XYZ file of C-alpha atoms in Angstrom:
76
model
C 3.104 8.385 14.936
C 3.370 4.806 13.649
C 0.360 2.514 13.855
C 0.702 -0.311 16.363
C -0.735 -3.008 14.089
C -0.439 -2.882 10.297
C -3.488 -3.527 8.079
C -1.972 -6.783 6.786
C -1.789 -8.141 10.336
C -5.328 -6.979 11.017
C -6.519 -8.829 7.895
C -4.983 -12.007 9.300
C -6.766 -11.360 12.601
C -10.064 -10.956 10.738
C -9.519 -14.326 9.047
C -8.723 -15.924 12.396
C -11.846 -14.481 14.050
C -14.022 -15.500 11.068
C -12.973 -19.141 11.108
C -12.329 -19.674 14.813
C -15.585 -18.087 16.012
C -17.707 -18.683 12.904
C -18.756 -15.056 12.429
C -19.317 -12.977 9.313
C -16.600 -10.917 7.673
C -18.369 -7.726 8.652
C -18.562 -8.680 12.322
C -14.961 -9.899 12.384
C -13.815 -6.583 10.872
C -15.729 -4.692 13.538
C -14.173 -6.795 16.305
C -10.650 -6.275 14.957
C -11.264 -2.583 14.331
C -10.937 -2.187 10.561
C -13.453 -1.325 7.879
C -14.658 -3.834 5.303
C -12.921 -1.871 2.542
C -9.537 -2.085 4.305
C -10.001 -5.853 4.596
C -10.848 -6.246 0.891
C -8.208 -3.806 -0.444
C -5.715 -5.358 -2.887
C -2.836 -3.020 -3.822
C -1.820 -2.780 -7.481
C 1.907 -3.418 -7.195
C 2.756 -3.065 -10.903
C 0.930 0.189 -11.569
C 3.989 2.439 -11.296
C 6.585 0.209 -12.981
C 6.834 2.357 -16.124
C 7.231 5.586 -14.139
C 9.862 4.013 -11.889
C 11.866 2.884 -14.933
C 11.804 6.397 -16.420
C 12.854 7.932 -13.099
C 15.731 5.484 -12.660
C 17.053 6.250 -16.158
C 16.769 9.982 -15.485
C 18.659 9.644 -12.187
C 21.458 7.800 -14.003
C 21.600 10.531 -16.645
C 21.374 13.456 -14.178
C 22.862 12.178 -10.887
C 23.290 15.665 -9.376
C 19.647 16.686 -9.851
C 17.311 16.791 -6.888
C 13.679 15.759 -7.046
C 12.316 19.169 -8.069
C 14.763 19.675 -10.916
C 14.384 16.076 -12.079
C 10.597 16.408 -12.059
C 10.753 19.619 -14.126
C 13.150 17.987 -16.590
C 10.903 14.966 -17.062
C 7.811 17.135 -17.386
C 9.219 18.754 -20.561
């Protein structure tokens, strides 16, 4: 089942509650219903770039392979 409100939207709500009602980050997180760690989380978007490049080249070389066979081929 899909979540009704995404974490990014909840982070914006935390910011709104913090500044509009002059409360701490911890209290605003509690009001919105997320943990402090979810509020502070910053995803590393470039972490998998090298792996994605290798996979894309392998898909071009072996277009008929499925994931399992492609994974085994790359593992060698």
